[in-house]
CSV table of C-alpha atoms and ligand atoms in Angstrom, one decimal:
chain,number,residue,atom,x,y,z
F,123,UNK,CA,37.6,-172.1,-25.1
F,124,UNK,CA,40.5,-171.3,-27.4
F,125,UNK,CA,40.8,-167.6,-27.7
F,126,UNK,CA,39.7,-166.4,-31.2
F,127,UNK,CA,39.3,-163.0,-33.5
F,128,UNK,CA,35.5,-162.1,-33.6
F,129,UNK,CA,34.8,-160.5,-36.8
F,130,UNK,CA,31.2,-158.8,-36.7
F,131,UNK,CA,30.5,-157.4,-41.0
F,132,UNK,CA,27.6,-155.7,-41.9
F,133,UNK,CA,27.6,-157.2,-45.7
F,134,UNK,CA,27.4,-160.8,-47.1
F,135,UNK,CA,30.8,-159.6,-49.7
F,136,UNK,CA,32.8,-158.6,-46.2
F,137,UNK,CA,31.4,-161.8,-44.4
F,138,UNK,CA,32.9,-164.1,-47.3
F,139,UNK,CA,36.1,-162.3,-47.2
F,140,UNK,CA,36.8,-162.8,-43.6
F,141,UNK,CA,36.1,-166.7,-44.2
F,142,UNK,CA,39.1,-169.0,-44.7
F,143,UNK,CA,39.0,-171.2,-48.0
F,144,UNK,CA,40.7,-174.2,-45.3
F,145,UNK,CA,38.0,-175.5,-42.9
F,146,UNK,CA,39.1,-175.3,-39.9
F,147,UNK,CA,40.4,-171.5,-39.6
F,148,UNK,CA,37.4,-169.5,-39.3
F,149,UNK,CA,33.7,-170.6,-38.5
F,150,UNK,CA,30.9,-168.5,-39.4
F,151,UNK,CA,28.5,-167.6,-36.5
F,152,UNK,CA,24.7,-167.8,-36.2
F,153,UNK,CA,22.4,-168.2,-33.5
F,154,UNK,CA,25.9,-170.1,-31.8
F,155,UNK,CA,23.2,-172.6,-30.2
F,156,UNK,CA,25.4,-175.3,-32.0
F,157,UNK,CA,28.9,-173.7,-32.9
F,158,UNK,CA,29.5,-172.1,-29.0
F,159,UNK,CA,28.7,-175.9,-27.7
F,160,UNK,CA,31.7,-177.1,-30.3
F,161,UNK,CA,34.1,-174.3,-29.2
F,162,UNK,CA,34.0,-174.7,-25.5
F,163,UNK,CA,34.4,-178.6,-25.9
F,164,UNK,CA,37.5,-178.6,-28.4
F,165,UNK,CA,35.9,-179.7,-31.0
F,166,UNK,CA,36.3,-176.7,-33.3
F,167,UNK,CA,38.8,-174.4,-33.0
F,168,UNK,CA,38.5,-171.3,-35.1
F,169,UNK,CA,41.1,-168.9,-35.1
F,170,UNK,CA,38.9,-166.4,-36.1
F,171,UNK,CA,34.8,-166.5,-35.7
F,172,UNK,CA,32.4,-164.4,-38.2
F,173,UNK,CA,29.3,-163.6,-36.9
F,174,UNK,CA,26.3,-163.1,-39.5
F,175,UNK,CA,23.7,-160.8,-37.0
F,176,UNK,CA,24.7,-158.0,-38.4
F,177,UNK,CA,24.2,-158.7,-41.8
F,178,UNK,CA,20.5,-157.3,-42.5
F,179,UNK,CA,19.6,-158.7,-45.9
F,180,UNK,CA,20.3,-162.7,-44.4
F,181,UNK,CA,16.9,-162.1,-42.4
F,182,UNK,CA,13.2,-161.9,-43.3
F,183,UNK,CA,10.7,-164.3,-44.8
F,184,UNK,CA,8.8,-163.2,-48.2
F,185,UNK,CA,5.9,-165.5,-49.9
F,186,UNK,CA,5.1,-164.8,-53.4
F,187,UNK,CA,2.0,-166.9,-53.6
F,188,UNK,CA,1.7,-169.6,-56.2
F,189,UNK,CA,5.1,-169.2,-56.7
F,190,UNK,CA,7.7,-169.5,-53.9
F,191,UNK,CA,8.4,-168.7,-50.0
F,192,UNK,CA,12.2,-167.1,-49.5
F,193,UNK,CA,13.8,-167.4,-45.7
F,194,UNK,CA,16.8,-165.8,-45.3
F,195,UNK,CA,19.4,-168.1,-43.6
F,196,UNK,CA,19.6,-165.8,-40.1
F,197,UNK,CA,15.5,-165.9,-39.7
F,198,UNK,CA,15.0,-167.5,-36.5
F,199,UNK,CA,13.0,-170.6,-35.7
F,200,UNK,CA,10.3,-168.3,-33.9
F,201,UNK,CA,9.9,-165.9,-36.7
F,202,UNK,CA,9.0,-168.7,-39.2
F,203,UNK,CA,6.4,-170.0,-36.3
F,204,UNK,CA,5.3,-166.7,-36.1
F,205,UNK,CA,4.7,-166.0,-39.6
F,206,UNK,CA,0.9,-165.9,-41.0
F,207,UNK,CA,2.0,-166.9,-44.4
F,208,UNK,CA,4.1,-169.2,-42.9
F,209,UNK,CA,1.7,-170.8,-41.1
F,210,UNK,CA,-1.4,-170.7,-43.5
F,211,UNK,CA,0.9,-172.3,-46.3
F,212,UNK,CA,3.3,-174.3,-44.8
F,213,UNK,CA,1.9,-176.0,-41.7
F,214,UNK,CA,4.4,-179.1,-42.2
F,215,UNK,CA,7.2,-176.2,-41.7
F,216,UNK,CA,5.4,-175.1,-38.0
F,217,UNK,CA,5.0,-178.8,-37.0
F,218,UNK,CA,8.4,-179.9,-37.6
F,219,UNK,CA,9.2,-176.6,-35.7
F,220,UNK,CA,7.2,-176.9,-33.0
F,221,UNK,CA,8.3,-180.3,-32.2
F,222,UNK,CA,11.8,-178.9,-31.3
F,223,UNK,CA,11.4,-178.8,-27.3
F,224,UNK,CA,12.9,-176.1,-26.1
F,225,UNK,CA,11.8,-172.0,-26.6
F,226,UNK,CA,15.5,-170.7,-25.9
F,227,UNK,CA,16.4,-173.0,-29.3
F,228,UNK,CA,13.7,-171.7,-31.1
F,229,UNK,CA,14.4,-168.1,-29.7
F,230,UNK,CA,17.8,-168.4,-31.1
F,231,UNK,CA,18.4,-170.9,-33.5
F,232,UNK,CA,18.1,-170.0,-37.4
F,233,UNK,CA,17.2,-171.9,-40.4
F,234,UNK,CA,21.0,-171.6,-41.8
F,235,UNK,CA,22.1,-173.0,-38.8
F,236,UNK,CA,19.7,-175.6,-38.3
F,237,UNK,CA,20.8,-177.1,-42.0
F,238,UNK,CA,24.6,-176.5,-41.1
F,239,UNK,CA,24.4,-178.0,-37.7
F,240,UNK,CA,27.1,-180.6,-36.9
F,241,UNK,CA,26.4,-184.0,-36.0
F,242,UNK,CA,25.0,-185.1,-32.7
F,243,UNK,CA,27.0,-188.1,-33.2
F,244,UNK,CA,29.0,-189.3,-29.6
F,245,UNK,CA,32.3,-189.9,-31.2
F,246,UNK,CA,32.3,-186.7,-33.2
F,247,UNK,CA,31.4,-184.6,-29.9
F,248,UNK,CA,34.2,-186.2,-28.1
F,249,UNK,CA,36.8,-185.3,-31.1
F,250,UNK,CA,37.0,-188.6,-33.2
F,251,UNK,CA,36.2,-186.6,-36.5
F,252,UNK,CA,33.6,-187.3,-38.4
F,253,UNK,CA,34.8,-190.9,-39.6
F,254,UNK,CA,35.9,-192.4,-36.8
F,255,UNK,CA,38.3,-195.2,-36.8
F,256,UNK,CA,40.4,-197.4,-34.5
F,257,UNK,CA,43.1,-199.6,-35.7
F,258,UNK,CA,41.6,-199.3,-39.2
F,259,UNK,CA,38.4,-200.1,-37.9
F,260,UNK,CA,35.0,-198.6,-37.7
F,261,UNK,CA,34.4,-197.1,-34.8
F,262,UNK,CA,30.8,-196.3,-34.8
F,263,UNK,CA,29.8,-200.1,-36.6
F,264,UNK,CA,32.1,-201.4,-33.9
F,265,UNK,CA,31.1,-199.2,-30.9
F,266,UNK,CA,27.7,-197.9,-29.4
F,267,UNK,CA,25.5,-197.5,-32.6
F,268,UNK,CA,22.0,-196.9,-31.3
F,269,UNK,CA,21.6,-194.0,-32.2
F,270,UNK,CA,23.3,-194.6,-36.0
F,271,UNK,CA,22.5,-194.9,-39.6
F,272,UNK,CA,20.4,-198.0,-40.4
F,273,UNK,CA,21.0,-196.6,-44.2
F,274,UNK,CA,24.5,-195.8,-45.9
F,275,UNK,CA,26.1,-196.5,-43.4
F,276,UNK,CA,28.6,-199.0,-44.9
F,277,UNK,CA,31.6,-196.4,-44.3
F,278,UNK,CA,33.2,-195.1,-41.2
F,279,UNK,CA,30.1,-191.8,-41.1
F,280,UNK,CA,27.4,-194.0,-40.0
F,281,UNK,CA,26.2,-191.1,-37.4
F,282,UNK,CA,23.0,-189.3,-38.8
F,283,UNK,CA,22.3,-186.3,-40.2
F,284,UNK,CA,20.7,-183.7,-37.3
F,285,UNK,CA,18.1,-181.6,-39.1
F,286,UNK,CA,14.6,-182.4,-38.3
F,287,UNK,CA,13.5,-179.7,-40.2
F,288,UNK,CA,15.5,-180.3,-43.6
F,289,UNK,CA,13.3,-183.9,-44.5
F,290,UNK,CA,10.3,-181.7,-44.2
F,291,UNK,CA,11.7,-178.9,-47.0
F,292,UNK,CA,13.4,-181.3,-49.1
F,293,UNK,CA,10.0,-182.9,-49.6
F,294,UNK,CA,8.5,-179.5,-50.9
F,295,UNK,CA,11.4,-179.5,-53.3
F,296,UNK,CA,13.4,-176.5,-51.3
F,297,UNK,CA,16.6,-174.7,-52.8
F,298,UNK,CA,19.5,-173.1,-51.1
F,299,UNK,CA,21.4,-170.2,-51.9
F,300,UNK,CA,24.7,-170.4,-51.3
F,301,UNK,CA,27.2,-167.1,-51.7
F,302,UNK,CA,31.0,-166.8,-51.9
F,303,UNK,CA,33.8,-165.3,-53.3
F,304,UNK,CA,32.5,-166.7,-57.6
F,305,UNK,CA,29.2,-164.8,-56.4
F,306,UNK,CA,26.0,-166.8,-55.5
F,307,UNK,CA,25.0,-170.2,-56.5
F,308,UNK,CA,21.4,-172.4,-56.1
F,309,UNK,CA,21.2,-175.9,-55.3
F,310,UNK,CA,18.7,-178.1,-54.7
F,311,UNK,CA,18.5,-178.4,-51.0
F,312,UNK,CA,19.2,-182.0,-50.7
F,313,UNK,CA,22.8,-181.5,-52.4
F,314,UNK,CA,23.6,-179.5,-49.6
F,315,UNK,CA,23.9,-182.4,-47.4
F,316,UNK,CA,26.9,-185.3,-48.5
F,317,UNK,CA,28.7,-187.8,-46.1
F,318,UNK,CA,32.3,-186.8,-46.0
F,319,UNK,CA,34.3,-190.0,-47.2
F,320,UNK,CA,38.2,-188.1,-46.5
F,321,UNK,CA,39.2,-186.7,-43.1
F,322,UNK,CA,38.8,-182.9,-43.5
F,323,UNK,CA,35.8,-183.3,-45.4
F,324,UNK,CA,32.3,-182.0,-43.7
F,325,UNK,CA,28.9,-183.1,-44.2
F,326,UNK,CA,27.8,-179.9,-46.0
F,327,UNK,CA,28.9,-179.1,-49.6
F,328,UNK,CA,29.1,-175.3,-48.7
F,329,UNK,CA,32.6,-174.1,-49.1
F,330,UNK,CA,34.4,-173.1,-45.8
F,331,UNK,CA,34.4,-169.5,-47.6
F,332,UNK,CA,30.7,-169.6,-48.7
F,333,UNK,CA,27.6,-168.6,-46.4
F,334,UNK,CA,24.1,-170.3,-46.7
F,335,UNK,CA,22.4,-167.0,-47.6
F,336,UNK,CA,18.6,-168.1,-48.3
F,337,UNK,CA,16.1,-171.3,-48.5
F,338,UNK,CA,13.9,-170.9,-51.0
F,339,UNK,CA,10.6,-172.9,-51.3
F,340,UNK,CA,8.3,-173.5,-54.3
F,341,UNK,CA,4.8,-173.0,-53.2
F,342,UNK,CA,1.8,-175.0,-54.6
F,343,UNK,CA,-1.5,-175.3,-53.7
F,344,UNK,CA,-3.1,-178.5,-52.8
F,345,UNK,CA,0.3,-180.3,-51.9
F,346,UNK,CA,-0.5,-182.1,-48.6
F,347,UNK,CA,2.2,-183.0,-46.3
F,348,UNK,CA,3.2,-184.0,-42.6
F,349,UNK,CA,5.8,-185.1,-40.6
F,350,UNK,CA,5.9,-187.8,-38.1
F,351,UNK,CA,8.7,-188.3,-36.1
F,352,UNK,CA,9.6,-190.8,-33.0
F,353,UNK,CA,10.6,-189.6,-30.0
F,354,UNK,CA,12.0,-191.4,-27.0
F,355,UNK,CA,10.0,-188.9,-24.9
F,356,UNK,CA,8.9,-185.2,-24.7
F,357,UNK,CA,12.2,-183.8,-23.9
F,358,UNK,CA,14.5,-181.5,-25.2
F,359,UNK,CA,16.0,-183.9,-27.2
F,360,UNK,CA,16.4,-185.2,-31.1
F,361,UNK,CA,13.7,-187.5,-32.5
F,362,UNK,CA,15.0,-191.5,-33.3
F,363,UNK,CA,13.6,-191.7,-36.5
F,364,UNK,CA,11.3,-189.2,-38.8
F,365,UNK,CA,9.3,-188.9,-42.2
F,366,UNK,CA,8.8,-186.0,-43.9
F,367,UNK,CA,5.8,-186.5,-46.8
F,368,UNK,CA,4.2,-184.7,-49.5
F,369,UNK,CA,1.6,-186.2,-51.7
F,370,UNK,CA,0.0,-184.2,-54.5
F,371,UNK,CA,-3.7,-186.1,-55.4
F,372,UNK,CA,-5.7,-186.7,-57.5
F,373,UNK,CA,-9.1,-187.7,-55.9
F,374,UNK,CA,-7.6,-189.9,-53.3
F,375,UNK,CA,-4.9,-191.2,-56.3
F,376,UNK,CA,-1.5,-190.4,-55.9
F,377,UNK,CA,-0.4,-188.5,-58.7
F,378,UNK,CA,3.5,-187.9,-57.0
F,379,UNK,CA,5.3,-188.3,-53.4
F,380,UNK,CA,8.5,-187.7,-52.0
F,381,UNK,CA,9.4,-189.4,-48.6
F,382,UNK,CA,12.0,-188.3,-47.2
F,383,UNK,CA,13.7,-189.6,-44.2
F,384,UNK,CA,15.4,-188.2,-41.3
F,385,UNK,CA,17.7,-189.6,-38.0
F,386,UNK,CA,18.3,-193.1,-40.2
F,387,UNK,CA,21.4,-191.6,-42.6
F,388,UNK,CA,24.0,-189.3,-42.6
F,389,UNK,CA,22.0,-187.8,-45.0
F,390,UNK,CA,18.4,-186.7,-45.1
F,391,UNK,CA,17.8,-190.2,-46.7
F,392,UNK,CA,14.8,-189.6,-50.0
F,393,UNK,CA,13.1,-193.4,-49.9
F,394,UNK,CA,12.6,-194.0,-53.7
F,395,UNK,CA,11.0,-197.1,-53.0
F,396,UNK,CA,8.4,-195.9,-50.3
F,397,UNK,CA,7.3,-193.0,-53.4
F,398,UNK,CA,6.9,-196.2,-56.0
F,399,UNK,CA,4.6,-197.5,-53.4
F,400,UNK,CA,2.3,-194.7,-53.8
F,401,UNK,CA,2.1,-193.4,-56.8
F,402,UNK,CA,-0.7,-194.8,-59.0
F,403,UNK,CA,-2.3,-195.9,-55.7
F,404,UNK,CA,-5.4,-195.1,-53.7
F,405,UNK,CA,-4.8,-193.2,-50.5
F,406,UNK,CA,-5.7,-195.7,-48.0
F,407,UNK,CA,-4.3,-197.3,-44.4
F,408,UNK,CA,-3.2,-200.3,-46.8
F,409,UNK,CA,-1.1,-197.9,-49.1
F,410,UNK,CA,0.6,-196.4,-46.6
F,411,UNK,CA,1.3,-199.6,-44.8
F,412,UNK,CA,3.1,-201.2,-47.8
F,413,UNK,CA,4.6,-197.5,-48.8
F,414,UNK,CA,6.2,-198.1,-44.8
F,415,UNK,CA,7.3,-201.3,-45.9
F,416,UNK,CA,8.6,-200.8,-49.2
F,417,UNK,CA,10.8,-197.9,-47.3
F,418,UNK,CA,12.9,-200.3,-45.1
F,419,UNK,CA,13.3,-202.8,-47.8
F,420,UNK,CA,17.3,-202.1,-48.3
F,421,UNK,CA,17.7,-201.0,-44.4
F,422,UNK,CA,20.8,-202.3,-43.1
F,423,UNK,CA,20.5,-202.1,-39.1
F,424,UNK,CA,23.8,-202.1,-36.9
F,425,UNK,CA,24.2,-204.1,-33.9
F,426,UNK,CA,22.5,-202.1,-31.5
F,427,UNK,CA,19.9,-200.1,-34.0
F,428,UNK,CA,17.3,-202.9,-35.8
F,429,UNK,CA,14.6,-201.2,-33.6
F,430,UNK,CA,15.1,-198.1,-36.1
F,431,UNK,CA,13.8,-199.9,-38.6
F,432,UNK,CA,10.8,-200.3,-37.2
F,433,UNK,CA,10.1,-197.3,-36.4
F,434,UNK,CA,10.7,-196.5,-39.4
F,435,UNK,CA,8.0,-198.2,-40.9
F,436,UNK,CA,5.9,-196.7,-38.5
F,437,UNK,CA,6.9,-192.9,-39.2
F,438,UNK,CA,6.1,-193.3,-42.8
F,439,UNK,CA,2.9,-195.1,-42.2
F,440,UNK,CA,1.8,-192.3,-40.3
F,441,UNK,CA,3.5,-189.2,-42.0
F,442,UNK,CA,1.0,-190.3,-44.6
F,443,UNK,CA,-1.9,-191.1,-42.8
F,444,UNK,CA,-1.3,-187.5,-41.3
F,445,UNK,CA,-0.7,-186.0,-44.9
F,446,UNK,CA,-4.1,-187.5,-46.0
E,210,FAD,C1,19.2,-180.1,-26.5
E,210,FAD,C2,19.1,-179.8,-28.0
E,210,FAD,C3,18.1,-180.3,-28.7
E,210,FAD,C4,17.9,-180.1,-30.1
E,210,FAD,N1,16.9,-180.6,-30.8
E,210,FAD,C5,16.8,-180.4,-32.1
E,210,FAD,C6,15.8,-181.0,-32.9
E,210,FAD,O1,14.9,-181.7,-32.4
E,210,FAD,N2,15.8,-180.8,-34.2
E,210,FAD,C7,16.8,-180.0,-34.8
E,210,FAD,O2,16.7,-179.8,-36.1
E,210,FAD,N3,17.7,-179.4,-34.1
E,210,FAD,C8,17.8,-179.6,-32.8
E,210,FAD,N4,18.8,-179.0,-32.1
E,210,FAD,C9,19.8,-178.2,-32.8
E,210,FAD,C10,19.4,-176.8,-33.1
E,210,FAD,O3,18.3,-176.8,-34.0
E,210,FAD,C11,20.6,-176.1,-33.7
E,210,FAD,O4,21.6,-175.9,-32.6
E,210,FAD,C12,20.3,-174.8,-34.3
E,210,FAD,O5,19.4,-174.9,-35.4
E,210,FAD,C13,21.6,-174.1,-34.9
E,210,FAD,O6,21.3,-172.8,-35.3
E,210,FAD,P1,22.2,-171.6,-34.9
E,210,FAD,O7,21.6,-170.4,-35.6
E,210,FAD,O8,22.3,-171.5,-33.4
E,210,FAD,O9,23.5,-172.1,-35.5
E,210,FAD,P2,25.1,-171.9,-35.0
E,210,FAD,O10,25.3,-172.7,-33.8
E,210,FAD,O11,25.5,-170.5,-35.0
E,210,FAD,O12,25.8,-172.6,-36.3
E,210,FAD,C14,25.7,-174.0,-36.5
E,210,FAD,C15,26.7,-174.3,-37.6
E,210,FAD,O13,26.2,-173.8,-38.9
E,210,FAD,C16,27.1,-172.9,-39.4
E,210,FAD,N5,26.3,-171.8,-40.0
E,210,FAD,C17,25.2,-171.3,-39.4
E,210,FAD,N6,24.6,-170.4,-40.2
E,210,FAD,C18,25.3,-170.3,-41.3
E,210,FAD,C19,25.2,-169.6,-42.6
E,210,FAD,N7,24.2,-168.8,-42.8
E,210,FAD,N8,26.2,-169.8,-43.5
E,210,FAD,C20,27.2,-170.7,-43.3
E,210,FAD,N9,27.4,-171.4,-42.1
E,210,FAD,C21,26.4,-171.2,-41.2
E,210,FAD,C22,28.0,-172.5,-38.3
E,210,FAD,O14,29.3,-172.1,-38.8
E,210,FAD,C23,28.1,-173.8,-37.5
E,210,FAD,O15,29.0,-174.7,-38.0
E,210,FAD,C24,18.9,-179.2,-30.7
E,210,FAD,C25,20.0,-178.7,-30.0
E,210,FAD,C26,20.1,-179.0,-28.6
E,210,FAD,C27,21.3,-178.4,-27.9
């Protein structure tokens, strides 16, 4: 690992102004379940590392019923599983938790982190960047894309985006709080995630001197939702494909939906068309068929990925079914 300053504040204000405004310089620190892995393989070299532990006011989980459910960014993955409110509330939250394998993850990683965790993609890990090329060509469309986009993935970023739990709180319409040096700013969740289209750009539209400070969730009653996700096998491991789903009824009419996508773009991908396929319609095993279908309508597989599409069909089938 290259040698680095570790810089250890106690308040958001000091945190932000230890943080470069170049990425590259300085890397702000988490649960390091993700960031540690980078460092010792070369792929990010901070000069100067800012860990968040200390910073008491990034922590805790507060539901104002009816309302809205605060996490601040450094709440572990256990404390959310842990949390009663949490748990009576938001069960899609604990099921798109509990389906990440391994304890010493969920022991350590955070909810910050687990939105700001870099791609799993091969050719990022082994220091191509995050559009990688070769003789002007791309090299993920061109190389081993199995594991790639099978949406927006015309460009040289067709890796996907990591988080399996960010589908899941984009579809209940979650907001980030974002803090720098211009004070703090809200965004809807989903603009937190972008694919980078210049070298030097990230994934994230957090500034390299900004901290994700909180996820905020509206809470309403009577939303039902689910996740479904693929998964090669019960290990340690991401999923292929997921859909994150929340359907608010009427009866068993569809009054609104949001599906969103996850492991198919380099964004958490919302399928517009999959939501027209609902709404207005009778919760059956026939709706959610044709929602499945209508969400792979503008797919466009790689060489070595048409089996996501699929699957696909399958995980919004079934994120619905399970919704129901
Ligand atoms: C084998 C394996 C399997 C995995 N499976 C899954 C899975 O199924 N689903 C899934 O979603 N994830 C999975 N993960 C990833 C795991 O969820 C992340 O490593 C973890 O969430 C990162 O959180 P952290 O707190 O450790 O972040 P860190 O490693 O500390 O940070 C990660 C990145 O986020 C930035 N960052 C973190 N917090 C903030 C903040 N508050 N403000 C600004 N920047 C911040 C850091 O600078 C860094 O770039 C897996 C990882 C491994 C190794």
């Amino acid at each position: 690992m290259q040698p680095f300053e570790y810089a250890s504040p106690t308040s958001r204000s000091e945190a932000v102004r230890l943080l470069s405004p170049r990425w590259g310089e300085t890397e702000a620190l988490a649960g390091g379940t993700d960031l540690l892995g980078l460092m010792k393989d070369y792929v990010c070299t901070p000069k100067r590392v800012v860990s968040l532990k200390r910073i008491a006011d990034l922590r805790g989980i507060h539901l104002v019923p009816g309302k809205e459910l605060r996490v601040g960014a450094m709440t572990t993955y256990r404390e959310l599983t842990e949390n009663e409110s949490v748990r009576r509330h938001f069960p899609v939250l604990i099921q798109a938790i509990e389906r990440i394998r391994s304890e010493q993850l969920r022991n350590m990683g955070s909810i910050g982190g687990g939105m700001l965790q870099r791609p799993r993609d091969w050719y990022f890990r082994l220091g191509y960047g995050l559009l990688p090329e070769k003789d002007g060509q791309a090299m993920i469309a061109n190389g081993d894309n199995r594991y790639a986009a099978i949406f927006g993935n015309s460009g040289s970023a067709s890796w996907v985006s990591p988080s399996t739990i960010a589908p899941a709180l984009i579809a209940l319409g979650a907001r980030a709080a974002l803090y720098g040096p211009r004070g703090l700013r809200v965004i809807d969740l989903d603009r937190l995630f972008t694919t980078p289209a210049q070298p030097g750009e990230r994934e994230h539209t957090l500034r390299p001197n900004e901290i994700l400070t909180e996820i905020i969730v509206p809470h309403r009653e009577g939303i039902r939702s689910a996740v479904y996700e693929v998964r090669q096998k019960e290990a340690s491991d991401y999923p292929l494909v997921l859909a994150a789903v929340t359907l608010e009824l009427r009866g068993r009419s569809i009054r609104s939906a949001r599906v969103i996508l996850g492991q198919v773009a380099p964004v958490p991908w919302p399928s517009h068309e999959a939501e027209s396929a609902l709404v207005g319609k009778t919760l059956n095993e026939e709706t959610a068929e044709a929602a499945g279908e209508a969400a792979v309508t503008h797919a466009t597989p790689l060489s070595m990925n048409r089996y996501k599409v699929q699957l696909t069909r399958v995980a919004v089938k079934r994120a619905i079914l399970e919704a129901a």
